[in-house]
Structures are given as C-alpha cells and as structure tokens.
Amino acid sequence: MTNQRTPITLAIAGSEASGGAGAQTDLRTFTQLGVFGCVALTCIVSFDPKQGFDHRFVPIDPQVLTDQVEAAVGVHGQVDAVKIGMLGTVPTIEATAQALKQYRFPQVVVDPVLICKGQEPGAALDIDNALREQVLPLATITTPNLFESQVLSGMEEITSVAQLKDAAKRIHDQGVPNVLAKAGTLLDTGTALDVFYDGSDLEVLEVPAIGRERVSGAGCTLAAAITAELAKGATPLEAARTAKEVVVSAITHRMHGNAPFDCVYQGCYRQA
C-alpha cells in the first residue's frame, strides 16, 4: 500500500462508439500509463456502416460539458493535465476555453482537430478559427498532424522535414510554448517522423514505421500519452518521446474488424 498520490488527467473529447478513438482511447491510454482518467464528453461520434463508415456527429449541450468539467474538478480537487480532443462546434469551443481559463489546469494538451479543407466561408471555417483563437493560445503543447500543421503555420505545403521544422517554429511563434508537428509516414522517410519545438530545442523524433495504412485512434493515443506523462512530471519533450513509443505499440497490436481501417489497442505497452 502506498500513500503516493495518483495523477489525475481529464480528456475533453468526443465519444467514439467503436472504442477505437476519442474518449475511449484516451481512457485506455491514461490507465496504461498509470494515471487516473476522467472524461468530459463534447460530442457523440459513431461510424455509419451503411454509408461507408462515414462519421455521424451529435454535439453535446455546452452547459452539459461545463457541468462535466465542474464534476471532475469537484470530485478530485486537482486535475494535473488536460487533453483537448474533438470539439466540433463554436459553442463547445467557447465552453472549453472558458473552463480552461476558470480552472487554470497546469498542463493542457491540444490535439487540434481541424475540419476546414480551404478558406471558404462557412461553419467549418468558423469552427477552425474559433479553435485557433480561443483554445490554442491556452495550450501547453499542441499536436497537429501534417494537414493541421500546414493550416496552423500558414504554409502552402509541407513535403520535407525542413518544411515541417519551419511549420513547428511558426506555430510556436503564435504563442504555443511546445509544438509536436506530426508527419508520421507521410514524408517517406521510412520512419514515423514528428518534429518537436519549444523555442530552443528542435528535435526530430523518429520511430519504426508500422505500415502506411490509416489506423484510427493513433493521434488520440499520442496526445493522451503526452497528457499522462505530463501529469506524472515529465517534460514536454520527454512526454513526446514516450508517447511515440506508446503509439508504436498501439499500432503494432491494432484491432482488425469490418471497417476499411484498423484501430489502435493500447493494452500491450510496457513501460521501461
């Protein structure tokens, strides 16, 4: 029996019914890394097998989201790190930003789920702009994928490691203290490659590539693992390195099903 306090983590994220991404994946990752996980759901997402496994999206009332965060903080008294995942609507983004300001969580990991593929006016662009303006400035670290890194940095393309480094620097210069710009296998380096930048250290992080196929939940797993490690006291760079190893395990042991993609499984990772 130990009196050592177990770190508390909170995922503000969507529910994904198949369990392969979103809050379900966040909770499994938290548990695997030895922290206690809470969830405040932002939306319900489910794949539609009758429509090519497209997403069905139902937002949760922003007040209900606010109530969930209040409950998590109220029960535990202290939340050591928060992961922000799928938000999906401007009111949800506003409620999330307000919660971050109110509770001043010591570590905030933003996995910036951007949905607009261009600059055309409309709801998608409004949502992305709200995320950039209201939530991203409150992040300790952000984990954009290649498309999101391109959008957030304002670059026309990212096709090389040098450009990915530039993107990470540009995002950092917008006020995010730590950036993990993810390319995965998309730069054809033969590895799964990401770039970490904190204003001084610029590190290329590489792990073995486990195929090139899409694996649902990999990004959620990475951000959740960073959240867990930060809650345990790791530096952002240390957390990013561990998180990449967690993702390698989760992809190696991925789940196969009827969908045209596999999903991650976190249960086989063993910490050194």
PDB file of C-alpha atoms in Angstrom:
ATOM      1  CA  MET A   1       0.000   0.000   0.000  1.00  0.00           C
ATOM      2  CA  THR A   2       1.372   3.405  -0.966  1.00  0.00           C
ATOM      3  CA  ASN A   3       0.355   6.888   0.005  1.00  0.00           C
ATOM      4  CA  GLN A   4       1.698   8.352  -3.223  1.00  0.00           C
ATOM      5  CA  ARG A   5      -0.988  10.340  -4.992  1.00  0.00           C
ATOM      6  CA  THR A   6      -2.084   9.055  -8.390  1.00  0.00           C
ATOM      7  CA  PRO A   7      -2.028  11.833 -11.010  1.00  0.00           C
ATOM      8  CA  ILE A   8      -5.423  12.892 -12.374  1.00  0.00           C
ATOM      9  CA  THR A   9      -5.968  13.506 -16.086  1.00  0.00           C
ATOM     10  CA  LEU A  10      -9.040  14.832 -17.875  1.00  0.00           C
ATOM     11  CA  ALA A  11      -9.972  14.320 -21.519  1.00  0.00           C
ATOM     12  CA  ILE A  12     -12.331  16.890 -23.005  1.00  0.00           C
ATOM     13  CA  ALA A  13     -13.195  14.882 -26.078  1.00  0.00           C
ATOM     14  CA  GLY A  14     -15.831  13.096 -28.088  1.00  0.00           C
ATOM     15  CA  SER A  15     -17.173   9.605 -27.549  1.00  0.00           C
ATOM     16  CA  GLU A  16     -16.437   7.203 -30.414  1.00  0.00           C
ATOM     17  CA  ALA A  17     -18.726   4.214 -30.068  1.00  0.00           C
ATOM     18  CA  SER A  18     -16.446   1.555 -31.562  1.00  0.00           C
ATOM     19  CA  GLY A  19     -13.820   2.317 -28.904  1.00  0.00           C
ATOM     20  CA  GLY A  20     -11.056   2.920 -31.428  1.00  0.00           C
ATOM     21  CA  ALA A  21     -10.647   6.662 -30.948  1.00  0.00           C
ATOM     22  CA  GLY A  22     -11.805   9.604 -28.875  1.00  0.00           C
ATOM     23  CA  ALA A  23     -12.514   9.467 -25.163  1.00  0.00           C
ATOM     24  CA  GLN A  24     -12.492   5.657 -25.064  1.00  0.00           C
ATOM     25  CA  THR A  25      -8.954   5.570 -26.403  1.00  0.00           C
ATOM     26  CA  ASP A  26      -7.927   8.404 -24.089  1.00  0.00           C
ATOM     27  CA  LEU A  27      -9.091   6.490 -21.011  1.00  0.00           C
ATOM     28  CA  ARG A  28      -7.300   3.297 -22.029  1.00  0.00           C
ATOM     29  CA  THR A  29      -4.108   5.255 -22.645  1.00  0.00           C
ATOM     30  CA  PHE A  30      -4.358   7.001 -19.283  1.00  0.00           C
ATOM     31  CA  THR A  31      -4.805   3.699 -17.490  1.00  0.00           C
ATOM     32  CA  GLN A  32      -1.954   2.067 -19.384  1.00  0.00           C
ATOM     33  CA  LEU A  33       0.377   4.839 -18.240  1.00  0.00           C
ATOM     34  CA  GLY A  34      -0.661   4.726 -14.608  1.00  0.00           C
ATOM     35  CA  VAL A  35      -2.790   7.839 -14.210  1.00  0.00           C
ATOM     36  CA  PHE A  36      -6.457   8.193 -13.251  1.00  0.00           C
ATOM     37  CA  GLY A  37      -8.558   9.345 -16.191  1.00  0.00           C
ATOM     38  CA  CYS A  38     -11.719  11.445 -16.259  1.00  0.00           C
ATOM     39  CA  VAL A  39     -13.779  12.465 -19.290  1.00  0.00           C
ATOM     40  CA  ALA A  40     -15.963  15.427 -20.181  1.00  0.00           C
ATOM     41  CA  LEU A  41     -17.737  14.489 -23.408  1.00  0.00           C
ATOM     42  CA  THR A  42     -18.100  17.114 -26.121  1.00  0.00           C
ATOM     43  CA  CYS A  43     -19.981  15.091 -28.707  1.00  0.00           C
ATOM     44  CA  ILE A  44     -21.075  11.603 -29.748  1.00  0.00           C
ATOM     45  CA  VAL A  45     -19.370  10.287 -32.869  1.00  0.00           C
ATOM     46  CA  SER A  46     -20.241   6.985 -34.496  1.00  0.00           C
ATOM     47  CA  PHE A  47     -19.229   5.377 -37.758  1.00  0.00           C
ATOM     48  CA  ASP A  48     -22.101   4.504 -40.103  1.00  0.00           C
ATOM     49  CA  PRO A  49     -21.537   1.009 -41.576  1.00  0.00           C
ATOM     50  CA  LYS A  50     -24.338   1.648 -44.100  1.00  0.00           C
ATOM     51  CA  GLN A  51     -22.597   4.744 -45.515  1.00  0.00           C
ATOM     52  CA  GLY A  52     -19.007   3.652 -45.974  1.00  0.00           C
ATOM     53  CA  PHE A  53     -18.203   4.178 -42.291  1.00  0.00           C
ATOM     54  CA  ASP A  54     -18.641   7.935 -42.547  1.00  0.00           C
ATOM     55  CA  HIS A  55     -18.906   9.852 -39.276  1.00  0.00           C
ATOM     56  CA  ARG A  56     -22.203  10.623 -37.588  1.00  0.00           C
ATOM     57  CA  PHE A  57     -21.777  13.598 -35.265  1.00  0.00           C
ATOM     58  CA  VAL A  58     -24.061  14.746 -32.445  1.00  0.00           C
ATOM     59  CA  PRO A  59     -22.880  17.644 -30.247  1.00  0.00           C
ATOM     60  CA  ILE A  60     -23.451  17.685 -26.507  1.00  0.00           C
ATOM     61  CA  ASP A  61     -25.001  20.797 -24.997  1.00  0.00           C
ATOM     62  CA  PRO A  62     -22.214  23.180 -23.886  1.00  0.00           C
ATOM     63  CA  GLN A  63     -23.741  23.519 -20.415  1.00  0.00           C
ATOM     64  CA  VAL A  64     -23.571  19.752 -20.021  1.00  0.00           C
ATOM     65  CA  LEU A  65     -19.885  19.918 -20.978  1.00  0.00           C
ATOM     66  CA  THR A  66     -19.335  22.659 -18.405  1.00  0.00           C
ATOM     67  CA  ASP A  67     -21.096  20.540 -15.771  1.00  0.00           C
ATOM     68  CA  GLN A  68     -18.877  17.543 -16.531  1.00  0.00           C
ATOM     69  CA  VAL A  69     -15.669  19.535 -16.110  1.00  0.00           C
ATOM     70  CA  GLU A  70     -17.018  21.004 -12.869  1.00  0.00           C
ATOM     71  CA  ALA A  71     -17.791  17.499 -11.619  1.00  0.00           C
ATOM     72  CA  ALA A  72     -14.336  16.141 -12.430  1.00  0.00           C
ATOM     73  CA  VAL A  73     -12.616  19.033 -10.684  1.00  0.00           C
ATOM     74  CA  GLY A  74     -15.053  18.966  -7.783  1.00  0.00           C
ATOM     75  CA  VAL A  75     -14.607  15.271  -7.091  1.00  0.00           C
ATOM     76  CA  HIS A  76     -10.824  15.137  -7.385  1.00  0.00           C
ATOM     77  CA  GLY A  77      -9.908  18.632  -6.252  1.00  0.00           C
ATOM     78  CA  GLN A  78      -6.976  18.796  -8.631  1.00  0.00           C
ATOM     79  CA  VAL A  79      -6.551  17.821 -12.269  1.00  0.00           C
ATOM     80  CA  ASP A  80      -2.883  17.563 -13.241  1.00  0.00           C
ATOM     81  CA  ALA A  81      -3.228  17.584 -17.025  1.00  0.00           C
ATOM     82  CA  VAL A  82      -5.991  18.010 -19.590  1.00  0.00           C
ATOM     83  CA  LYS A  83      -6.219  16.699 -23.124  1.00  0.00           C
ATOM     84  CA  ILE A  84      -8.424  18.571 -25.614  1.00  0.00           C
ATOM     85  CA  GLY A  85      -9.695  16.418 -28.454  1.00  0.00           C
ATOM     86  CA  MET A  86     -12.690  16.702 -30.777  1.00  0.00           C
ATOM     87  CA  LEU A  87     -14.795  19.797 -30.031  1.00  0.00           C
ATOM     88  CA  GLY A  88     -16.766  20.257 -33.225  1.00  0.00           C
ATOM     89  CA  THR A  89     -18.908  23.379 -32.697  1.00  0.00           C
ATOM     90  CA  VAL A  90     -18.226  27.004 -31.844  1.00  0.00           C
ATOM     91  CA  PRO A  91     -20.340  26.891 -28.625  1.00  0.00           C
ATOM     92  CA  THR A  92     -18.407  23.811 -27.488  1.00  0.00           C
ATOM     93  CA  ILE A  93     -15.118  25.575 -28.183  1.00  0.00           C
ATOM     94  CA  GLU A  94     -16.300  28.600 -26.216  1.00  0.00           C
ATOM     95  CA  ALA A  95     -17.319  26.430 -23.248  1.00  0.00           C
ATOM     96  CA  THR A  96     -13.985  24.604 -23.343  1.00  0.00           C
ATOM     97  CA  ALA A  97     -11.988  27.825 -23.448  1.00  0.00           C
ATOM     98  CA  GLN A  98     -13.975  29.190 -20.513  1.00  0.00           C
ATOM     99  CA  ALA A  99     -13.286  26.036 -18.482  1.00  0.00           C
ATOM    100  CA  LEU A 100      -9.559  26.224 -19.217  1.00  0.00           C
ATOM    101  CA  LYS A 101      -9.482  29.842 -18.066  1.00  0.00           C
ATOM    102  CA  GLN A 102     -11.585  29.154 -14.977  1.00  0.00           C
ATOM    103  CA  TYR A 103      -9.646  26.164 -13.644  1.00  0.00           C
ATOM    104  CA  ARG A 104      -6.157  27.087 -14.870  1.00  0.00           C
ATOM    105  CA  PHE A 105      -5.071  23.489 -15.361  1.00  0.00           C
ATOM    106  CA  PRO A 106      -1.270  23.228 -15.083  1.00  0.00           C
ATOM    107  CA  GLN A 107      -0.835  21.220 -18.297  1.00  0.00           C
ATOM    108  CA  VAL A 108      -3.059  21.459 -21.390  1.00  0.00           C
ATOM    109  CA  VAL A 109      -2.532  19.252 -24.448  1.00  0.00           C
ATOM    110  CA  VAL A 110      -4.438  20.402 -27.530  1.00  0.00           C
ATOM    111  CA  ASP A 111      -4.918  17.916 -30.350  1.00  0.00           C
ATOM    112  CA  PRO A 112      -6.257  20.466 -32.868  1.00  0.00           C
ATOM    113  CA  VAL A 113      -8.974  18.715 -34.870  1.00  0.00           C
ATOM    114  CA  LEU A 114      -9.339  20.997 -37.890  1.00  0.00           C
ATOM    115  CA  ILE A 115     -12.111  20.262 -40.362  1.00  0.00           C
ATOM    116  CA  CYS A 116     -11.943  23.008 -42.999  1.00  0.00           C
ATOM    117  CA  LYS A 117     -10.049  21.990 -46.147  1.00  0.00           C
ATOM    118  CA  GLY A 118      -9.811  25.522 -47.533  1.00  0.00           C
ATOM    119  CA  GLN A 119     -10.602  29.157 -46.800  1.00  0.00           C
ATOM    120  CA  GLU A 120     -14.186  29.101 -47.997  1.00  0.00           C
ATOM    121  CA  PRO A 121     -16.574  30.866 -45.585  1.00  0.00           C
ATOM    122  CA  GLY A 122     -18.955  28.703 -43.605  1.00  0.00           C
ATOM    123  CA  ALA A 123     -19.388  26.698 -40.444  1.00  0.00           C
ATOM    124  CA  ALA A 124     -16.223  24.621 -40.869  1.00  0.00           C
ATOM    125  CA  LEU A 125     -14.004  27.685 -41.164  1.00  0.00           C
ATOM    126  CA  ASP A 126     -15.770  29.355 -38.226  1.00  0.00           C
ATOM    127  CA  ILE A 127     -15.099  26.295 -36.072  1.00  0.00           C
ATOM    128  CA  ASP A 128     -11.427  26.121 -37.035  1.00  0.00           C
ATOM    129  CA  ASN A 129     -10.937  29.852 -36.458  1.00  0.00           C
ATOM    130  CA  ALA A 130     -12.589  29.623 -33.032  1.00  0.00           C
ATOM    131  CA  LEU A 131     -10.287  26.768 -32.070  1.00  0.00           C
ATOM    132  CA  ARG A 132      -7.206  28.706 -33.174  1.00  0.00           C
ATOM    133  CA  GLU A 133      -8.266  31.915 -31.433  1.00  0.00           C
ATOM    134  CA  GLN A 134      -9.796  30.620 -28.200  1.00  0.00           C
ATOM    135  CA  VAL A 135      -8.248  27.249 -27.297  1.00  0.00           C
ATOM    136  CA  LEU A 136      -4.838  27.034 -28.956  1.00  0.00           C
ATOM    137  CA  PRO A 137      -3.398  30.033 -27.033  1.00  0.00           C
ATOM    138  CA  LEU A 138      -4.168  28.184 -23.773  1.00  0.00           C
ATOM    139  CA  ALA A 139      -2.149  25.087 -24.725  1.00  0.00           C
ATOM    140  CA  THR A 140       0.996  23.829 -23.055  1.00  0.00           C
ATOM    141  CA  ILE A 141       1.631  21.706 -26.131  1.00  0.00           C
ATOM    142  CA  THR A 142      -0.215  21.104 -29.384  1.00  0.00           C
ATOM    143  CA  THR A 143      -0.007  18.001 -31.590  1.00  0.00           C
ATOM    144  CA  PRO A 144      -1.136  18.911 -35.135  1.00  0.00           C
ATOM    145  CA  ASN A 145      -0.954  16.340 -37.912  1.00  0.00           C
ATOM    146  CA  LEU A 146       0.574  17.205 -41.272  1.00  0.00           C
ATOM    147  CA  PHE A 147      -2.563  18.882 -42.655  1.00  0.00           C
ATOM    148  CA  GLU A 148      -3.178  20.753 -39.410  1.00  0.00           C
ATOM    149  CA  SER A 149       0.468  21.838 -39.228  1.00  0.00           C
ATOM    150  CA  GLN A 150       0.176  23.254 -42.720  1.00  0.00           C
ATOM    151  CA  VAL A 151      -3.021  25.156 -41.863  1.00  0.00           C
ATOM    152  CA  LEU A 152      -1.832  26.465 -38.496  1.00  0.00           C
ATOM    153  CA  SER A 153       1.536  27.563 -39.868  1.00  0.00           C
ATOM    154  CA  GLY A 154       0.044  29.213 -42.945  1.00  0.00           C
ATOM    155  CA  MET A 155       2.319  27.246 -45.261  1.00  0.00           C
ATOM    156  CA  GLU A 156       1.242  26.240 -48.762  1.00  0.00           C
ATOM    157  CA  GLU A 157       2.745  22.762 -48.484  1.00  0.00           C
ATOM    158  CA  ILE A 158       4.838  20.552 -46.230  1.00  0.00           C
ATOM    159  CA  THR A 159       6.690  17.910 -48.195  1.00  0.00           C
ATOM    160  CA  SER A 160      10.010  17.735 -46.371  1.00  0.00           C
ATOM    161  CA  VAL A 161      11.444  17.522 -42.878  1.00  0.00           C
ATOM    162  CA  ALA A 162      12.868  21.027 -43.285  1.00  0.00           C
ATOM    163  CA  GLN A 163       9.398  22.390 -44.023  1.00  0.00           C
ATOM    164  CA  LEU A 164       7.939  20.527 -41.052  1.00  0.00           C
ATOM    165  CA  LYS A 165      10.568  22.124 -38.824  1.00  0.00           C
ATOM    166  CA  ASP A 166       9.604  25.516 -40.205  1.00  0.00           C
ATOM    167  CA  ALA A 167       5.929  24.797 -39.527  1.00  0.00           C
ATOM    168  CA  ALA A 168       6.646  23.841 -35.915  1.00  0.00           C
ATOM    169  CA  LYS A 169       8.564  27.101 -35.426  1.00  0.00           C
ATOM    170  CA  ARG A 170       5.757  29.150 -36.984  1.00  0.00           C
ATOM    171  CA  ILE A 171       3.129  27.570 -34.740  1.00  0.00           C
ATOM    172  CA  HIS A 172       5.327  28.155 -31.697  1.00  0.00           C
ATOM    173  CA  ASP A 173       5.711  31.797 -32.705  1.00  0.00           C
ATOM    174  CA  GLN A 174       1.925  32.150 -32.497  1.00  0.00           C
ATOM    175  CA  GLY A 175       2.175  31.628 -28.738  1.00  0.00           C
ATOM    176  CA  VAL A 176       2.133  27.860 -28.196  1.00  0.00           C
ATOM    177  CA  PRO A 177       5.064  27.004 -25.872  1.00  0.00           C
ATOM    178  CA  ASN A 178       5.597  23.460 -27.197  1.00  0.00           C
ATOM    179  CA  VAL A 179       4.730  22.022 -30.614  1.00  0.00           C
ATOM    180  CA  LEU A 180       4.814  18.426 -31.817  1.00  0.00           C
ATOM    181  CA  ALA A 181       4.196  18.649 -35.558  1.00  0.00           C
ATOM    182  CA  LYS A 182       3.344  15.173 -36.801  1.00  0.00           C
ATOM    183  CA  ALA A 183       4.151  13.758 -40.216  1.00  0.00           C
ATOM    184  CA  GLY A 184       4.059  10.077 -39.383  1.00  0.00           C
ATOM    185  CA  THR A 185       4.958   8.131 -42.508  1.00  0.00           C
ATOM    186  CA  LEU A 186       3.785  10.827 -44.955  1.00  0.00           C
ATOM    187  CA  LEU A 187       7.225  12.278 -45.713  1.00  0.00           C
ATOM    188  CA  ASP A 188       8.531   8.921 -46.976  1.00  0.00           C
ATOM    189  CA  THR A 189      11.483   8.799 -44.577  1.00  0.00           C
ATOM    190  CA  GLY A 190      10.934   5.116 -43.850  1.00  0.00           C
ATOM    191  CA  THR A 191      10.051   6.043 -40.276  1.00  0.00           C
ATOM    192  CA  ALA A 192       7.186   7.619 -38.355  1.00  0.00           C
ATOM    193  CA  LEU A 193       8.591  11.127 -38.011  1.00  0.00           C
ATOM    194  CA  ASP A 194       7.471  14.120 -35.945  1.00  0.00           C
ATOM    195  CA  VAL A 195       9.169  17.417 -35.079  1.00  0.00           C
ATOM    196  CA  PHE A 196       9.239  18.846 -31.554  1.00  0.00           C
ATOM    197  CA  TYR A 197       9.984  22.517 -30.914  1.00  0.00           C
ATOM    198  CA  ASP A 198       9.879  24.520 -27.683  1.00  0.00           C
ATOM    199  CA  GLY A 199      11.571  27.733 -28.714  1.00  0.00           C
ATOM    200  CA  SER A 200      15.085  26.400 -28.184  1.00  0.00           C
ATOM    201  CA  ASP A 201      15.167  22.641 -28.687  1.00  0.00           C
ATOM    202  CA  LEU A 202      14.298  21.467 -32.191  1.00  0.00           C
ATOM    203  CA  GLU A 203      14.162  17.672 -32.216  1.00  0.00           C
ATOM    204  CA  VAL A 204      13.261  15.222 -34.956  1.00  0.00           C
ATOM    205  CA  LEU A 205      11.589  12.252 -33.286  1.00  0.00           C
ATOM    206  CA  GLU A 206      11.563   9.017 -35.273  1.00  0.00           C
ATOM    207  CA  VAL A 207      10.315   5.528 -34.515  1.00  0.00           C
ATOM    208  CA  PRO A 208       9.884   2.496 -36.772  1.00  0.00           C
ATOM    209  CA  ALA A 209       7.055   2.822 -39.279  1.00  0.00           C
ATOM    210  CA  ILE A 210       4.421   0.107 -38.822  1.00  0.00           C
ATOM    211  CA  GLY A 211       2.948   0.083 -42.319  1.00  0.00           C
ATOM    212  CA  ARG A 212       1.416   3.063 -44.098  1.00  0.00           C
ATOM    213  CA  GLU A 213      -2.289   2.346 -43.697  1.00  0.00           C
ATOM    214  CA  ARG A 214      -4.530   4.609 -41.681  1.00  0.00           C
ATOM    215  CA  VAL A 215      -5.008   3.357 -38.117  1.00  0.00           C
ATOM    216  CA  SER A 216      -7.862   5.016 -36.269  1.00  0.00           C
ATOM    217  CA  GLY A 217      -7.032   6.469 -32.874  1.00  0.00           C
ATOM    218  CA  ALA A 218      -3.282   6.899 -33.311  1.00  0.00           C
ATOM    219  CA  GLY A 219      -3.446  10.663 -32.880  1.00  0.00           C
ATOM    220  CA  CYS A 220      -5.725  10.372 -29.864  1.00  0.00           C
ATOM    221  CA  THR A 221      -3.332   7.874 -28.301  1.00  0.00           C
ATOM    222  CA  LEU A 222      -0.334  10.139 -28.856  1.00  0.00           C
ATOM    223  CA  ALA A 223      -1.967  13.204 -27.296  1.00  0.00           C
ATOM    224  CA  ALA A 224      -3.397  11.189 -24.392  1.00  0.00           C
ATOM    225  CA  ALA A 225       0.005   9.625 -23.694  1.00  0.00           C
ATOM    226  CA  ILE A 226       1.627  13.059 -23.647  1.00  0.00           C
ATOM    227  CA  THR A 227      -1.086  14.190 -21.222  1.00  0.00           C
ATOM    228  CA  ALA A 228      -0.436  11.249 -18.919  1.00  0.00           C
ATOM    229  CA  GLU A 229       3.314  11.754 -18.924  1.00  0.00           C
ATOM    230  CA  LEU A 230       2.996  15.481 -18.238  1.00  0.00           C
ATOM    231  CA  ALA A 231       0.698  14.693 -15.317  1.00  0.00           C
ATOM    232  CA  LYS A 232       3.436  12.434 -13.931  1.00  0.00           C
ATOM    233  CA  GLY A 233       6.020  15.204 -14.132  1.00  0.00           C
ATOM    234  CA  ALA A 234       7.757  14.582 -17.460  1.00  0.00           C
ATOM    235  CA  THR A 235       8.962  17.473 -19.587  1.00  0.00           C
ATOM    236  CA  PRO A 236       7.080  18.024 -22.864  1.00  0.00           C
ATOM    237  CA  LEU A 237       9.968  16.533 -24.865  1.00  0.00           C
ATOM    238  CA  GLU A 238      10.207  13.501 -22.569  1.00  0.00           C
ATOM    239  CA  ALA A 239       6.443  13.086 -22.798  1.00  0.00           C
ATOM    240  CA  ALA A 240       6.538  13.236 -26.598  1.00  0.00           C
ATOM    241  CA  ARG A 241       9.245  10.582 -26.789  1.00  0.00           C
ATOM    242  CA  THR A 242       7.331   8.208 -24.538  1.00  0.00           C
ATOM    243  CA  ALA A 243       4.092   8.881 -26.394  1.00  0.00           C
ATOM    244  CA  LYS A 244       5.609   7.846 -29.707  1.00  0.00           C
ATOM    245  CA  GLU A 245       6.641   4.509 -28.203  1.00  0.00           C
ATOM    246  CA  VAL A 246       3.093   4.056 -26.878  1.00  0.00           C
ATOM    247  CA  VAL A 247       1.720   4.664 -30.370  1.00  0.00           C
ATOM    248  CA  VAL A 248       4.141   2.148 -31.912  1.00  0.00           C
ATOM    249  CA  SER A 249       2.805  -0.490 -29.525  1.00  0.00           C
ATOM    250  CA  ALA A 250      -0.815   0.550 -30.107  1.00  0.00           C
ATOM    251  CA  ILE A 251      -0.425   0.269 -33.892  1.00  0.00           C
ATOM    252  CA  THR A 252       1.578  -2.959 -33.717  1.00  0.00           C
ATOM    253  CA  HIS A 253      -1.216  -4.586 -31.706  1.00  0.00           C
ATOM    254  CA  ARG A 254      -4.044  -2.896 -33.588  1.00  0.00           C
ATOM    255  CA  MET A 255      -7.563  -4.270 -33.781  1.00  0.00           C
ATOM    256  CA  HIS A 256      -8.972  -5.641 -37.033  1.00  0.00           C
ATOM    257  CA  GLY A 257     -12.670  -5.557 -37.879  1.00  0.00           C
ATOM    258  CA  ASN A 258     -15.173  -4.969 -40.658  1.00  0.00           C
ATOM    259  CA  ALA A 259     -14.257  -1.334 -41.295  1.00  0.00           C
ATOM    260  CA  PRO A 260     -11.823  -0.400 -44.088  1.00  0.00           C
ATOM    261  CA  PHE A 261      -9.348   0.663 -41.419  1.00  0.00           C
ATOM    262  CA  ASP A 262      -7.933  -0.803 -38.213  1.00  0.00           C
ATOM    263  CA  CYS A 263      -7.902   0.860 -34.814  1.00  0.00           C
ATOM    264  CA  VAL A 264      -5.268   1.102 -32.109  1.00  0.00           C
ATOM    265  CA  TYR A 265      -5.046  -1.041 -28.999  1.00  0.00           C
ATOM    266  CA  GLN A 266      -3.096   0.238 -26.006  1.00  0.00           C
ATOM    267  CA  GLY A 267      -3.102  -2.819 -23.790  1.00  0.00           C
ATOM    268  CA  CYS A 268       0.302  -4.249 -24.738  1.00  0.00           C
ATOM    269  CA  TYR A 269       2.580  -1.290 -23.982  1.00  0.00           C
ATOM    270  CA  ARG A 270       5.056  -1.919 -21.187  1.00  0.00           C
ATOM    271  CA  GLN A 271       6.960   0.947 -19.634  1.00  0.00           C
ATOM    272  CA  ALA A 272      10.694   0.540 -19.254  1.00  0.00           C
TER     273      ALA A 272
END
